Every structure is written in C-alpha cells, then in structure tokens.
Short mmCIF file of C-alpha atoms in Angstrom, two decimals:
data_model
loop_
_atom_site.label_atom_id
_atom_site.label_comp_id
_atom_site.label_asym_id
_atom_site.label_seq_id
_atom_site.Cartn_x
_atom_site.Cartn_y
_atom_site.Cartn_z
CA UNK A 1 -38.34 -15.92 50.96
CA UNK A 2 -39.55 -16.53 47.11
CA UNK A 3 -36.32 -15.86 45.40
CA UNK A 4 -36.78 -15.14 41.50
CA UNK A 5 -34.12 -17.75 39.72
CA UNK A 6 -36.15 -19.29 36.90
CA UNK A 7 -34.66 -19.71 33.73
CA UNK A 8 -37.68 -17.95 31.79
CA UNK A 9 -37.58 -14.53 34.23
CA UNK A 10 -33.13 -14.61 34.04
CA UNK A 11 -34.19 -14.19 30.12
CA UNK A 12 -36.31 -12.00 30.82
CA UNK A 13 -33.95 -9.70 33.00
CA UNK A 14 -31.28 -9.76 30.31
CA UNK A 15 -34.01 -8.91 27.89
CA UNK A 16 -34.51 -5.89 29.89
CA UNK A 17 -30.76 -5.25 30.48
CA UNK A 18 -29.61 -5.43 27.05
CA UNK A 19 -32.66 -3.28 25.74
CA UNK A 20 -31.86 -0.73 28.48
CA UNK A 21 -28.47 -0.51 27.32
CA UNK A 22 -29.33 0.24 23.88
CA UNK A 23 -32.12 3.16 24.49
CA UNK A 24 -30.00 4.91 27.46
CA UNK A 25 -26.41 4.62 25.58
CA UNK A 26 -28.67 6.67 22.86
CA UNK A 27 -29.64 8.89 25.19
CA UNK A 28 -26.29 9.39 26.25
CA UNK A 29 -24.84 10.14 22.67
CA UNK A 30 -28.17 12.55 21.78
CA UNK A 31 -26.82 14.59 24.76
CA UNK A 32 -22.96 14.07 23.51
CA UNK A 33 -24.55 15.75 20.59
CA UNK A 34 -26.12 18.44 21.99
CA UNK A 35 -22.10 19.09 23.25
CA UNK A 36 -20.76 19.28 19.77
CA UNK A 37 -18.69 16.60 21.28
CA UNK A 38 -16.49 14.32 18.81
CA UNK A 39 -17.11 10.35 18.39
CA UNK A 40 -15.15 8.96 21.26
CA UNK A 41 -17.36 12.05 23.60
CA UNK A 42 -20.57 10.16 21.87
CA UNK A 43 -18.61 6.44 22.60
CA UNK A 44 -18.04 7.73 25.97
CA UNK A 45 -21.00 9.05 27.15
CA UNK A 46 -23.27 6.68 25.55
CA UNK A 47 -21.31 3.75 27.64
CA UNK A 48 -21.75 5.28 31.05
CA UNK A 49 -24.83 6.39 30.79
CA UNK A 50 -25.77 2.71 29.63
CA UNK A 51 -23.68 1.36 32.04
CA UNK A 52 -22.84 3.47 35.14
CA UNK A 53 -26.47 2.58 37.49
CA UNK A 54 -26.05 -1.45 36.84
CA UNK A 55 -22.38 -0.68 38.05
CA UNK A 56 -23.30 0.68 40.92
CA UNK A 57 -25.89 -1.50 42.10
CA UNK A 58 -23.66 -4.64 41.74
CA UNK A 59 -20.56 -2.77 43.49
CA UNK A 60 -23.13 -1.90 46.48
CA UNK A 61 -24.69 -5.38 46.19
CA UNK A 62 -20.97 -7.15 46.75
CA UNK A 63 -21.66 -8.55 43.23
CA UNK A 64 -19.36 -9.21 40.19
CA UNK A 65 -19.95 -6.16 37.88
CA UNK A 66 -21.69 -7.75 35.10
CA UNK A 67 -20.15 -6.52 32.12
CA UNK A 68 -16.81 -6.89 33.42
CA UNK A 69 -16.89 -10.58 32.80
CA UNK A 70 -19.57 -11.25 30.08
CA UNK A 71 -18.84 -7.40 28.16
CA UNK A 72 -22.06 -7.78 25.68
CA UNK A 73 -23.64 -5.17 27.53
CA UNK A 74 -20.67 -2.39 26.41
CA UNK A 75 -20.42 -3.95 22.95
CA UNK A 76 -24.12 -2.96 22.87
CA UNK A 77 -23.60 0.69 23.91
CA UNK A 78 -20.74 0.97 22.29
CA UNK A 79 -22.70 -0.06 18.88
CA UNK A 80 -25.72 2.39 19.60
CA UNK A 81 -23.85 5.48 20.31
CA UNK A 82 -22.06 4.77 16.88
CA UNK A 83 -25.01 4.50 15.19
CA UNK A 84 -26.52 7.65 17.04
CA UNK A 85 -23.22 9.45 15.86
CA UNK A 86 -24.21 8.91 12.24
CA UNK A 87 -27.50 9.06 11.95
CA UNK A 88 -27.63 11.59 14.15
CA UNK A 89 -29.43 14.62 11.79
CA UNK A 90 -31.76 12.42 10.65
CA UNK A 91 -33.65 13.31 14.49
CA UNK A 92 -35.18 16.83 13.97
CA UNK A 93 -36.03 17.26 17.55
CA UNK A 94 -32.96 16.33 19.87
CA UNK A 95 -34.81 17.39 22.99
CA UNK A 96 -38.13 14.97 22.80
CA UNK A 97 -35.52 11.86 21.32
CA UNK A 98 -33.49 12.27 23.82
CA UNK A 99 -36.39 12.25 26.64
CA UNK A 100 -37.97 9.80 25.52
CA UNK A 101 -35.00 6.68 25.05
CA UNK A 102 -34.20 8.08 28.40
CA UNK A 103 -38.08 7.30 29.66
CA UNK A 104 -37.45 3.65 27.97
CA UNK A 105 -33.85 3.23 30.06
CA UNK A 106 -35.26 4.30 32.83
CA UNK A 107 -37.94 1.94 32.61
CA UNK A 108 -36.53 -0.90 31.29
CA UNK A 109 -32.79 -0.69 34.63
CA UNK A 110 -35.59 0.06 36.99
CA UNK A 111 -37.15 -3.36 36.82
CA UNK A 112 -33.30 -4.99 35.69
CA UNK A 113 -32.24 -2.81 39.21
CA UNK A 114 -35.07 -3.82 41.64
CA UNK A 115 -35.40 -7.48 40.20
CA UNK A 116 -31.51 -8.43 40.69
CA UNK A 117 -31.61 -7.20 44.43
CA UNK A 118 -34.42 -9.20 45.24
CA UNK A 119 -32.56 -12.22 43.82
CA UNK A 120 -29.79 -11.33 46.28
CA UNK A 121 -32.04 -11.44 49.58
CA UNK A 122 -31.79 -8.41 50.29
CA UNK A 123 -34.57 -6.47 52.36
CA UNK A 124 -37.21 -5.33 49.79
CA UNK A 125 -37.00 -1.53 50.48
CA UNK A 126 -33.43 -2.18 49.44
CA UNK A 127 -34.29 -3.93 46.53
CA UNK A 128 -36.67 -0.93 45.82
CA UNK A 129 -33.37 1.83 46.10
CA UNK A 130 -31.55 -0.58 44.36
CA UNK A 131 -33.75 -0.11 41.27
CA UNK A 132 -34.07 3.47 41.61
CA UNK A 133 -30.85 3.88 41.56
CA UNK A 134 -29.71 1.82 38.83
CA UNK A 135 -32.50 3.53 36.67
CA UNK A 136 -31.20 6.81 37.14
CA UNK A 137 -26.97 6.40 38.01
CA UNK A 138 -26.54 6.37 34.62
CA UNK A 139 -28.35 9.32 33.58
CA UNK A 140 -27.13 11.39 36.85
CA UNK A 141 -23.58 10.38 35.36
CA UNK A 142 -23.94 11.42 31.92
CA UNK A 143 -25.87 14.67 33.13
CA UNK A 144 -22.56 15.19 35.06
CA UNK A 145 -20.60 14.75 32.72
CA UNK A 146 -21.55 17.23 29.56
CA UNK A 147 -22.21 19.72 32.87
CA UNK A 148 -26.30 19.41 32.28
CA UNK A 149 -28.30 20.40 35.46
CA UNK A 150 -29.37 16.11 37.00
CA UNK A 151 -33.09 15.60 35.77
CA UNK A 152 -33.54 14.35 39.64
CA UNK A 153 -32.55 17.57 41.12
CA UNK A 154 -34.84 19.54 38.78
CA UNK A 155 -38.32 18.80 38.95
CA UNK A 156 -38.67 15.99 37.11
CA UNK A 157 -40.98 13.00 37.38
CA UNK A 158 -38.09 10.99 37.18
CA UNK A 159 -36.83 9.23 40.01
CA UNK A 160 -40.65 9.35 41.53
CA UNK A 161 -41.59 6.81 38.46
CA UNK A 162 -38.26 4.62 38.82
CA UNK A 163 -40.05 4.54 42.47
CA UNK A 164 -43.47 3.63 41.78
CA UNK A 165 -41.77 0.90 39.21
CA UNK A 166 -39.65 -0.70 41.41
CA UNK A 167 -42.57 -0.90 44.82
CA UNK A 168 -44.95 -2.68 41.57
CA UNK A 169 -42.74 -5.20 40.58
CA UNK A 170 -41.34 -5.78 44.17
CA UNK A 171 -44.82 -5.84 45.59
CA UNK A 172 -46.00 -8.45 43.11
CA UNK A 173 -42.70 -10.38 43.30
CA UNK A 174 -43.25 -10.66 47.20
CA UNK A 175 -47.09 -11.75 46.71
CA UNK A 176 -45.90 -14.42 44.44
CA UNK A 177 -47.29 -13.22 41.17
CA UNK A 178 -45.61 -14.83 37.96
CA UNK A 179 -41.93 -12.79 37.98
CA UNK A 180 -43.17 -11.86 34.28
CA UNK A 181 -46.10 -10.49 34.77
CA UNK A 182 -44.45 -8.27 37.78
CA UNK A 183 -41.76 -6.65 35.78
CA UNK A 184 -44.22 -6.20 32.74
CA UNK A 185 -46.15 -4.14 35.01
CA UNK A 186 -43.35 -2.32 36.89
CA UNK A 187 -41.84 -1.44 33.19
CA UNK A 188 -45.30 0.06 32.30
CA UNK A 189 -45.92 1.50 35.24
CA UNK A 190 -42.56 3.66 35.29
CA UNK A 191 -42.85 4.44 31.52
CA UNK A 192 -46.38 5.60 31.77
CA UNK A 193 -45.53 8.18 34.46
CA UNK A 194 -42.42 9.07 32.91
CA UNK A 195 -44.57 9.50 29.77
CA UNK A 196 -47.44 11.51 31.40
CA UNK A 197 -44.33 13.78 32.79
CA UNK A 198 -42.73 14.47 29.27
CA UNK A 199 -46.07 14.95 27.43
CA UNK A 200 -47.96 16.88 30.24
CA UNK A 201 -44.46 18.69 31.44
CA UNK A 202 -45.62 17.54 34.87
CA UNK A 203 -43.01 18.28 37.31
CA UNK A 204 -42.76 18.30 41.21
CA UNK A 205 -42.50 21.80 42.25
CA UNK A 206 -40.77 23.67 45.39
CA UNK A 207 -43.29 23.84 48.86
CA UNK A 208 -46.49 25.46 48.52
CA UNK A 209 -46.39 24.36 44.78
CA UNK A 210 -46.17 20.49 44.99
CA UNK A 211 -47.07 19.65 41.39
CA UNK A 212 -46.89 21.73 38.22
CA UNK A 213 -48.19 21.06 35.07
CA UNK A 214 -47.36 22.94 31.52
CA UNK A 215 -45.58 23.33 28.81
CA UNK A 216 -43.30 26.53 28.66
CA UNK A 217 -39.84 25.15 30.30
CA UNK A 218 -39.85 22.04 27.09
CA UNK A 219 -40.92 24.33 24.47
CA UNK A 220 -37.93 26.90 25.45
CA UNK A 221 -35.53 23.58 25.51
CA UNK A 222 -36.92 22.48 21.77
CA UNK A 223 -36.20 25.51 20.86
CA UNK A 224 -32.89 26.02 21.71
CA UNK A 225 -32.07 22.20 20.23
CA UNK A 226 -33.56 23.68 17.44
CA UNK A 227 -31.15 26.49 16.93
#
C-alpha cells in the first residue's frame, strides 16, 4: 500500500491542521456569541469545536491525541476565540461569518481527517469516515453544547461535502497522484459544495423531497442575528 509519509505532504497536513484550528475555533466563539456567553464560554467553545473531531479520530485510530503532546494546536484556538471575543462587533452578520469559517474547518479537518487514516493503513472507506468525522465532531460538539439543533441532522450539505472531500483525496491518494495535489483538490472540492450549500441554501430534504433549494430558512436566521 502507498503510504503518504513525505516530509513535504506532513507540512502540508499541519498546514491544514493548524489553519483548521484557527477558522473552526472562530466558528466556535461566533456561536459562543450568539449565547451571550462570557470569555471563558468563547475560550471554551472555540477549543472544542477546533479540537474535539481530530480528538476523536486519533482516540478511534489507537493514536496519541495530537495536541496532548505538541499543544500548538490549543494555543491556536485558544488565541482565535480571544481575538473573536474582541473584535467581535466589528462582524455585522454573525450568521454568514459564522457559516462560512465553519465551511473553511470543515474543509480544511476533512482532508487533515481522511489523510492521517490513510497514513495509519487503515482500509480506505475507513480512512473516508475518519475524515468525515473529524470534519464535523467538532462542530456536532459545539452545536451540543450552546443547545443549537447539529447542522448534520438538519438538512445541511454538510457532512455530504466532508464526504465527497474525503472519497477525492482518498481516491487520488490510492491512484498515486502527488499527496498535494490530492488534498488541494479534496479541500476544494468540500468547500465548493459547502459553498454552493450556504449561497444557494441547498439542503437535503425529507423523502419525496430529496433536494431543496432557497433562501427563506437563512434569511429568517440573519435576521434574528440581526436583532
């Protein structure tokens, strides 16, 4: 098996990491704010949303939790839900921030997620779960946690793009494409769709209405962040 262990693509996967870190620990602390919760809710909830899917995958993987030993990664969320604390009314509309550093998280742990499985040999359908589910733990966490309804149990093209983001950058891992070029094009791949889903309000719907496309359910959340 074609194991991915260069030094180039391990910068690369920290690259990803850290910046995923940053944008979802902002997400986290945009929602904190949406709580009226204090500084240590926005310290809080910025670090596990940042931090809870990576967690998870190494726990199931049987691998040292990462920022347990080399804790860069919660310095880094730490830092950014600080800086979301202050600068916080600067961003006039909490709802489309907040979706989209969540669309660049997801993005940027689904490729971190899928990419350190396949390092550890594991089937590749794992590998695929593995980065769904480190793109999206986090979020599912924080969602839990200010008692917000999970994005993934709502309709959301959510955990469909970590999906089609983590089978592109397996797929092209597997066919021996440069490990680059493969998570480039997972990362795009999952943001795009994630994109599409925040600008179009596309959303999977219940049986007989698979997809649904418009823009009434955002508009009523803008305006309530708004208020």
């Amino acid at each position: 098996m074609f194991v991915v262990n260069g030094e180039v693509v391990q910068n690369a996967i920290h690259a990803f990491m850290y910046f995923g870190d940053i944008v979802f620990a902002v997400s986290g602390a945009l929602v904190a704010g949406k709580q009226r919760m204090d500084i240590v809710g926005y310290v809080l909830v910025g670090s596990i949303t940042g931090l809870g899917g990576g967690s998870l995958r190494d726990v199931l993987l049987d691998r040292p939790v990462w920022w347990t030993r080399q804790p860069v990664e919660l310095y880094l969320c730490i830092v950014a839900a600080l800086l979301t604390y202050f600068w916080r009314f600067k961003i006039n509309d909490r709802y489309k921030a907040t979706a989209w550093f969540d669309a660049l998280g997801l993005s940027a742990f689904t490729i971190t997620g899928s990419t350190v499985a396949f390092q550890s040999l594991v089937p590749w359908p794992i590998a695929v779960f593995m980065g769904v589910m480190t793109a999206t733990g986090g979020g599912v966490i924080r969602d839990v946690l200010t008692d917000t309804r999970p994005m993934i149990l709502c309709g959301e093209l959510y955990a469909v793009a970590a999906l089609a983001g983590a089978l592109v950058n397996i797929c092209f891992l597997k066919m021996l494409i440069l490990p680059e070029f493969a998570m480039a094009s997972g990362f795009i791949t999952t943001l795009m769709l994630r994109g599409a889903a925040i600008v179009y309000d596309i959303r999977l719907g219940p049986p007989g209405e698979f997809v649904r496309v418009g823009r009434g359910r955002h508009l009523h959340l803008e305006s309530k962040d708004n208020v």
